[in-house]
GROMACS .gro file of C-alpha atoms in nm:
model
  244
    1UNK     CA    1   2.009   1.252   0.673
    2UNK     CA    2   1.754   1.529   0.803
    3UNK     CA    3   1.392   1.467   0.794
    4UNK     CA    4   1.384   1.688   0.528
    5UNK     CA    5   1.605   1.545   0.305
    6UNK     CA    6   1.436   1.217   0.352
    7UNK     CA    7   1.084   1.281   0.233
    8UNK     CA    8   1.200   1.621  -0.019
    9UNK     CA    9   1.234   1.923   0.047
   10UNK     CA   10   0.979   2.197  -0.034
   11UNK     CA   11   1.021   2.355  -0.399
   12UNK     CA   12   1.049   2.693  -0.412
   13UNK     CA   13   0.953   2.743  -0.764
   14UNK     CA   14   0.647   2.565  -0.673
   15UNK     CA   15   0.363   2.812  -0.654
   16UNK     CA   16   0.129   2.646  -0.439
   17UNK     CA   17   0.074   2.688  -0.062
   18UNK     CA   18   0.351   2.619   0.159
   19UNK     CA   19   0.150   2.368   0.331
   20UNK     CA   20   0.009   2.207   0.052
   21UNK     CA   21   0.332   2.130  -0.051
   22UNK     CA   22   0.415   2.018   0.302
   23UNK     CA   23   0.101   1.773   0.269
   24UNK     CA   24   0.206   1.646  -0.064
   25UNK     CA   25   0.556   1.561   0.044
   26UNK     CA   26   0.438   1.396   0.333
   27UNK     CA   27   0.181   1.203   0.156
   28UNK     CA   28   0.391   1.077  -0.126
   29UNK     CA   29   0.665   0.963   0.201
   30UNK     CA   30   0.356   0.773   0.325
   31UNK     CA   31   0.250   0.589   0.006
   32UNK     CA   32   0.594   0.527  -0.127
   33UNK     CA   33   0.684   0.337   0.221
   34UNK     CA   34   0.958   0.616   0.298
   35UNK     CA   35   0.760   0.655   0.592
   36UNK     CA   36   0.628   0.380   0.727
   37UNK     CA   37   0.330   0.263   0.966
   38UNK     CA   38   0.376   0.371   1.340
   39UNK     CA   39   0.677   0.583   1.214
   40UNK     CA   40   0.699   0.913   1.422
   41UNK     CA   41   0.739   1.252   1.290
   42UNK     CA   42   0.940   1.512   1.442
   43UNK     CA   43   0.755   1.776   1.628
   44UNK     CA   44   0.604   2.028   1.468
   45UNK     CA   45   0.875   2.304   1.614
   46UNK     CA   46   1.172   2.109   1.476
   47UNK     CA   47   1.008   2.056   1.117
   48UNK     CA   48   0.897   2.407   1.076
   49UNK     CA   49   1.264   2.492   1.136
   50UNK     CA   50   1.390   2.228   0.853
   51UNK     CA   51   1.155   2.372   0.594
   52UNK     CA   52   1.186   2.699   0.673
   53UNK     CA   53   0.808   2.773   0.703
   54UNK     CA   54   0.614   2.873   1.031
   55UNK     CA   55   0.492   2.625   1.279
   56UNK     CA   56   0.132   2.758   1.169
   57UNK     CA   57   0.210   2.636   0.814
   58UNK     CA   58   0.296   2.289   0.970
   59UNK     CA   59   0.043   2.230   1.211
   60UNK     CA   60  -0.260   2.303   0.895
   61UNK     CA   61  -0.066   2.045   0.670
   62UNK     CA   62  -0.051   1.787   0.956
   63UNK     CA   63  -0.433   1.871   1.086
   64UNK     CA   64  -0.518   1.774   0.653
   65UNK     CA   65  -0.327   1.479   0.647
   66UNK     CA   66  -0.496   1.353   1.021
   67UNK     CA   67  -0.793   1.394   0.869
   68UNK     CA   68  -0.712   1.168   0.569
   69UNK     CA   69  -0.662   0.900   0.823
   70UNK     CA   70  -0.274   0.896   0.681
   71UNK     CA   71  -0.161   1.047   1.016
   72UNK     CA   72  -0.237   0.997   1.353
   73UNK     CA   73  -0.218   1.156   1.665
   74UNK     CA   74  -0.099   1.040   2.005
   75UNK     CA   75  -0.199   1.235   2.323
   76UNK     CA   76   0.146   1.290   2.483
   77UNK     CA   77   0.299   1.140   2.193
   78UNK     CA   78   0.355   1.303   1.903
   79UNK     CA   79   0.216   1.238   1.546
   80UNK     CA   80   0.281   0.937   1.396
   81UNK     CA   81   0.169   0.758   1.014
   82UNK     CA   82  -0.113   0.548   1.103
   83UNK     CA   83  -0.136   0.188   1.066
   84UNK     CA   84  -0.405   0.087   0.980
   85UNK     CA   85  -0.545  -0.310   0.977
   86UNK     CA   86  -0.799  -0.472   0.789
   87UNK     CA   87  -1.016  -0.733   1.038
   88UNK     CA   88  -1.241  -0.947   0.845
   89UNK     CA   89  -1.630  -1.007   0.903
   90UNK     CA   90  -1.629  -1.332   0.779
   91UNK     CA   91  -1.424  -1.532   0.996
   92UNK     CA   92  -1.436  -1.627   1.376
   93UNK     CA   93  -1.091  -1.482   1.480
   94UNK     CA   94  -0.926  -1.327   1.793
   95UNK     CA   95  -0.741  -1.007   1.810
   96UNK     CA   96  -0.406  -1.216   1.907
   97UNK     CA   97  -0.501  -1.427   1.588
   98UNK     CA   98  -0.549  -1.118   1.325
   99UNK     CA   99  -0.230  -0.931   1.440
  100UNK     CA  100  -0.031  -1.222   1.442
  101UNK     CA  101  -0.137  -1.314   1.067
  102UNK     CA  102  -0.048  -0.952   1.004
  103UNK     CA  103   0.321  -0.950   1.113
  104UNK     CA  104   0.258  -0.760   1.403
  105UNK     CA  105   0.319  -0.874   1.746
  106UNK     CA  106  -0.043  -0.888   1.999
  107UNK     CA  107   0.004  -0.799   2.335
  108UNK     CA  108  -0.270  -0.660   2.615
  109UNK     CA  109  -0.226  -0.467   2.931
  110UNK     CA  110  -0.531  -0.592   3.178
  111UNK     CA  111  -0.746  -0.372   3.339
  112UNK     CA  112  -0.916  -0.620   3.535
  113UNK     CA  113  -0.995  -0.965   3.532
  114UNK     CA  114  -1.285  -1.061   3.830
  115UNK     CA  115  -1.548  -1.293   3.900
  116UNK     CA  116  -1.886  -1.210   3.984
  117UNK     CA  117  -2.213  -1.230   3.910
  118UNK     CA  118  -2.441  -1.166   3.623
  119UNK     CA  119  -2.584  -0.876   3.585
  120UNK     CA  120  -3.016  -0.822   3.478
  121UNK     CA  121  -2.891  -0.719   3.099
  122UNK     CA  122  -2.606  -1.000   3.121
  123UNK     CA  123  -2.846  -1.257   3.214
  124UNK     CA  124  -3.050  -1.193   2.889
  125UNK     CA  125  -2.752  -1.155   2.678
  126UNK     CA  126  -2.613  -1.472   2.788
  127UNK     CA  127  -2.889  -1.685   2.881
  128UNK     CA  128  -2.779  -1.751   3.257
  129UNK     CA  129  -3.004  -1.780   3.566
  130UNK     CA  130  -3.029  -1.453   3.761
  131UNK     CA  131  -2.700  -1.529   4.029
  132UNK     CA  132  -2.559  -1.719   3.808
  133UNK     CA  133  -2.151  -1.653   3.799
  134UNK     CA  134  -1.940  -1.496   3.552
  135UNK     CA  135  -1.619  -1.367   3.483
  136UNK     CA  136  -1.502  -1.072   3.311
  137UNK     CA  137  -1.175  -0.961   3.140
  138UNK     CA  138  -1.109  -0.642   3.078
  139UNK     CA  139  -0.789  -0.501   2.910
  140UNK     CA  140  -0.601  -0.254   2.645
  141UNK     CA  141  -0.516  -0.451   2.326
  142UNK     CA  142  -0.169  -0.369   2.144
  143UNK     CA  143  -0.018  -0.377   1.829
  144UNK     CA  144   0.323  -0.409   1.873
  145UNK     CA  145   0.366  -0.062   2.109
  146UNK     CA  146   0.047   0.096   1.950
  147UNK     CA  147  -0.292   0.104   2.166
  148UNK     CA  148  -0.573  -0.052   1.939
  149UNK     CA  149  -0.859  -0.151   2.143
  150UNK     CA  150  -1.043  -0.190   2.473
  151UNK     CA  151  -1.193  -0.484   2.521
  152UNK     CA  152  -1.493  -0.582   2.803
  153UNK     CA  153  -1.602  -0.943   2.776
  154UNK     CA  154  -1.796  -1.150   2.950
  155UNK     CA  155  -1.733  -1.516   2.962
  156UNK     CA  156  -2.003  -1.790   3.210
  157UNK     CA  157  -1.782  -1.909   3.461
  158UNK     CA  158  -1.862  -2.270   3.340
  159UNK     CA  159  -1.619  -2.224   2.976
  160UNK     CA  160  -1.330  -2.136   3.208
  161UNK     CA  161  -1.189  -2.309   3.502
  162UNK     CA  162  -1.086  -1.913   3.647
  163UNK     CA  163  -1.009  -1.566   3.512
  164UNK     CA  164  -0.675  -1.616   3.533
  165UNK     CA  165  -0.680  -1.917   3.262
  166UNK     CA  166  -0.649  -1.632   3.048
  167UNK     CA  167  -0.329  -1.558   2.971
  168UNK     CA  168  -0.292  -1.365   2.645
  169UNK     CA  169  -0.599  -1.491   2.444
  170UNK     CA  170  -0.917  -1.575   2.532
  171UNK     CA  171  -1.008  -1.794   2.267
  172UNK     CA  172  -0.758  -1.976   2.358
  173UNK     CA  173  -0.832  -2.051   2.672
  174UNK     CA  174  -1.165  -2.143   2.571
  175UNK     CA  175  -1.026  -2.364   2.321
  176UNK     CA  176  -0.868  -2.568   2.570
  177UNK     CA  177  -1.190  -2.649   2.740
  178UNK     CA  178  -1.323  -2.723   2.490
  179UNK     CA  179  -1.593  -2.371   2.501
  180UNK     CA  180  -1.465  -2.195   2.206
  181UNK     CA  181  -1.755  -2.043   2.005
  182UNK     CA  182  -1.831  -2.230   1.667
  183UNK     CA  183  -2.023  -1.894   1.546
  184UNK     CA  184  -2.086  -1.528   1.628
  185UNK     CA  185  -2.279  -1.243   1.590
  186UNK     CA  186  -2.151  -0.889   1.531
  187UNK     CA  187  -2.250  -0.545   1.549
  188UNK     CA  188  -2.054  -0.269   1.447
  189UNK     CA  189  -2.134   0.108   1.480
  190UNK     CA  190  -1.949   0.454   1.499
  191UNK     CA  191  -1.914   0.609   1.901
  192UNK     CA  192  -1.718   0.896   1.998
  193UNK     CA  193  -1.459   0.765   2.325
  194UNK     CA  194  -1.554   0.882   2.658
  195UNK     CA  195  -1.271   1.090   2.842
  196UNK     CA  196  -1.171   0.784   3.037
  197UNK     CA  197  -1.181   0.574   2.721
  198UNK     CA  198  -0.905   0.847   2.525
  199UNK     CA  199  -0.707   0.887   2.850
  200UNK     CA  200  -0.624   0.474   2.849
  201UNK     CA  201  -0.573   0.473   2.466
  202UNK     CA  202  -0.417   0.807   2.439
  203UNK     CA  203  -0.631   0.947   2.217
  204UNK     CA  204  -0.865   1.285   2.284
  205UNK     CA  205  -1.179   1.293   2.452
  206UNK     CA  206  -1.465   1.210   2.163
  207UNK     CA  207  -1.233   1.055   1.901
  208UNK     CA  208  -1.376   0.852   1.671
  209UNK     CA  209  -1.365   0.531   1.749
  210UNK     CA  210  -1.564   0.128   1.650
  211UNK     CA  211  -1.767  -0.038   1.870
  212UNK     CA  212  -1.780  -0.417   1.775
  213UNK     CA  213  -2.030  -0.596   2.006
  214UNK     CA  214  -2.018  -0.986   1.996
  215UNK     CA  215  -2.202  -1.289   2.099
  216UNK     CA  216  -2.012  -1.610   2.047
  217UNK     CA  217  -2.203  -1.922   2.063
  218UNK     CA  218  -2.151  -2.317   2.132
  219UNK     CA  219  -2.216  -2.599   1.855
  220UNK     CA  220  -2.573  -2.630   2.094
  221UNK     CA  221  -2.641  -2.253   2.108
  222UNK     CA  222  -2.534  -2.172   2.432
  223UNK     CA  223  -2.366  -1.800   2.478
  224UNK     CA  224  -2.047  -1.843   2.561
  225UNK     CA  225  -1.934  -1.414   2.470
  226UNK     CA  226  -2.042  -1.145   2.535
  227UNK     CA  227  -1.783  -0.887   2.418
  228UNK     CA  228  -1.770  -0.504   2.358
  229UNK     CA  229  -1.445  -0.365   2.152
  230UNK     CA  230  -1.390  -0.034   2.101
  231UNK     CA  231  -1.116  -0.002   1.828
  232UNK     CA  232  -0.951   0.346   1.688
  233UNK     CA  233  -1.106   0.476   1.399
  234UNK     CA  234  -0.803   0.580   1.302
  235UNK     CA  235  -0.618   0.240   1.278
  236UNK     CA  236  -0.874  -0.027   1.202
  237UNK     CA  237  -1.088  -0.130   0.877
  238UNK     CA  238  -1.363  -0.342   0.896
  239UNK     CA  239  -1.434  -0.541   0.581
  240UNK     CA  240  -1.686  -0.850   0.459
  241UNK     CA  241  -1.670  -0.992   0.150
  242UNK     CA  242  -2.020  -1.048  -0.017
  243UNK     CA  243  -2.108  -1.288  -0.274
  244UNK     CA  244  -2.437  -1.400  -0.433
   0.00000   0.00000   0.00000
C-alpha cells in the first residue's frame, strides 16, 4: 500500500487548494491514529510524485501542519508526526519515571558526568560553602529513539557516593542514599535553543524550546537539585491541575 493510498488520496472534484487538501488528509491520518506518533513521512520529493502535485505544494502543507505542532521536523531526519507528552506540575517525578508511565521506553546519552567544585551562583542556589564539591550530570534524554531534552544538574557531592552512581536515573540514585528530594520548586519559561543546543537535539538553531529550572529539597530543607531542562516545544506539554 502507497503512502497515498494509506492516508487518501487527493479529490479532484474538490475545489480547494491542492495543499489544503494535502493538510486535511494528513491531519485527519494524524487524529484517526493512521499515522501515528514518531511515524515518518516520506520525503517531500517522493510524496509530491504520489499526489501528483509539485514539491512547492507539499512543502506549504507540511510548513502548516509543523506549525500546528501535529508535525515535526528533524534536522537530517526527515518530518515526522510529533509526539507529544503531557508532564505534570503536581508531582515530584523523574523523566525515566514519566516516560515509563507513558509506555515509552527512557533512555539518555551522557554528555558529561564530572566532579568539581561549586561555582559563586551554585553556592547560592544550593546553599554550599564556597569550595565546597559537587557533581554534575549532563546528558540528552530519549524517548524511545526521539531526542526530548537536555538536562544540566547539579547534585552536592554529599547525596551521592560518585557521578558514576548514576546510572540511568538520578532520582534513583538519590533514592538509594537516602537524598531524594521530598519537594521542589519549578520554573518554567519559553527560550529559543542555542546552535549547539539544536545541533545535539537535531532541531534548528532558535527552535522553540522549555526551560524547566528545579530545586529539589530534603525533608530538613537542604538543596539537594539544582537542575536546568530544556525540553522541545514541539513534543512536551506542561500541565497543573488547580483546585480551590
Amino acid at each position: 500500500m502507497t503512502f497515498a493510498d494509506r492516508i487518501g488520496r487527493l479529490d479532484e472534484a474538490d475545489h480547494a487548494p491542492l495543499y489544503r487538501q494535502l493538510q486535511r488528509a494528513l491531519r485527519d491520518a494524524i487524529t484517526t491514529k493512521v499515522l501515528a506518533p514518531d511515524d515518518a513521512l516520506p520525503a517531500e520529493r517522493d510524496m509530491a510524485e504520489e499526489f501528483s502535485v509539485s514539491r512547492i505544494t507539499v512543502r506549504k502543507a507540511l510548513d502548516g501542519l509543523v506549525n500546528e505542532g501535529l508535525l515535526t521536523r528533524r534536522q537530517g531526519a526527515g518530518t515526522f508526526v510529533a509526539a507529544r507528552v503531557e508532564k505534570s506540575f503536581s508531582k515530584i517525578s523523574s523523566f525515566s519515571e514519566d516516560m515509563i508511565s507513558r509506555g515509552r521506553t527512557p533512555h539518555s546519552v551522557w554528555l558529561n558526568k564530572s566532579e568539581g567544585s561549586v561555582t559563586p551562583e551554585e553556592s547560592l542556589t544550593l546553599g554550599l560553602s564556597p569550595g565546597a564539591p559537587v557533581y554534575r550530570f549532563h546528558r540528552i534524554r530519549y524517548a524511545d529513539n526521539a531526542p526530548m531534552a537536555l538536562e544540566y544538574a547539579t547534585v552536592p557531592a554529599f547525596a551521592l557516593p560518585s557521578p558514576d552512581s548514576v546510572k540511568t536515573s538520578l532520582y534513583e540514585a538519590l533514592e538509594k542514599t537516602g537524598h531524594r528530594p521530598a519537594r521542589a520548586l519549578q520554573r518554567l519559561r519559553a527560550v529559543l535553543l542555542t546552535t549547539d543546543q539544536a545541533e545535539l537535539m537535531g532541531l534548528s538553531p532558535r527552535d522553540p524550546a522549555l526551560l524547566i529550572e528545579r530545586r529539589g529539597f530534603l525533608p530538613d530543607g537542604r538543596t539537594v537539585e539544582v537542575t536546568q531542562s530544556f525540553y522541545r516545544g514541539d513534543a512536551y506539554d506542561f500541565v497543573a491541575e488547580l483546585t480551590l
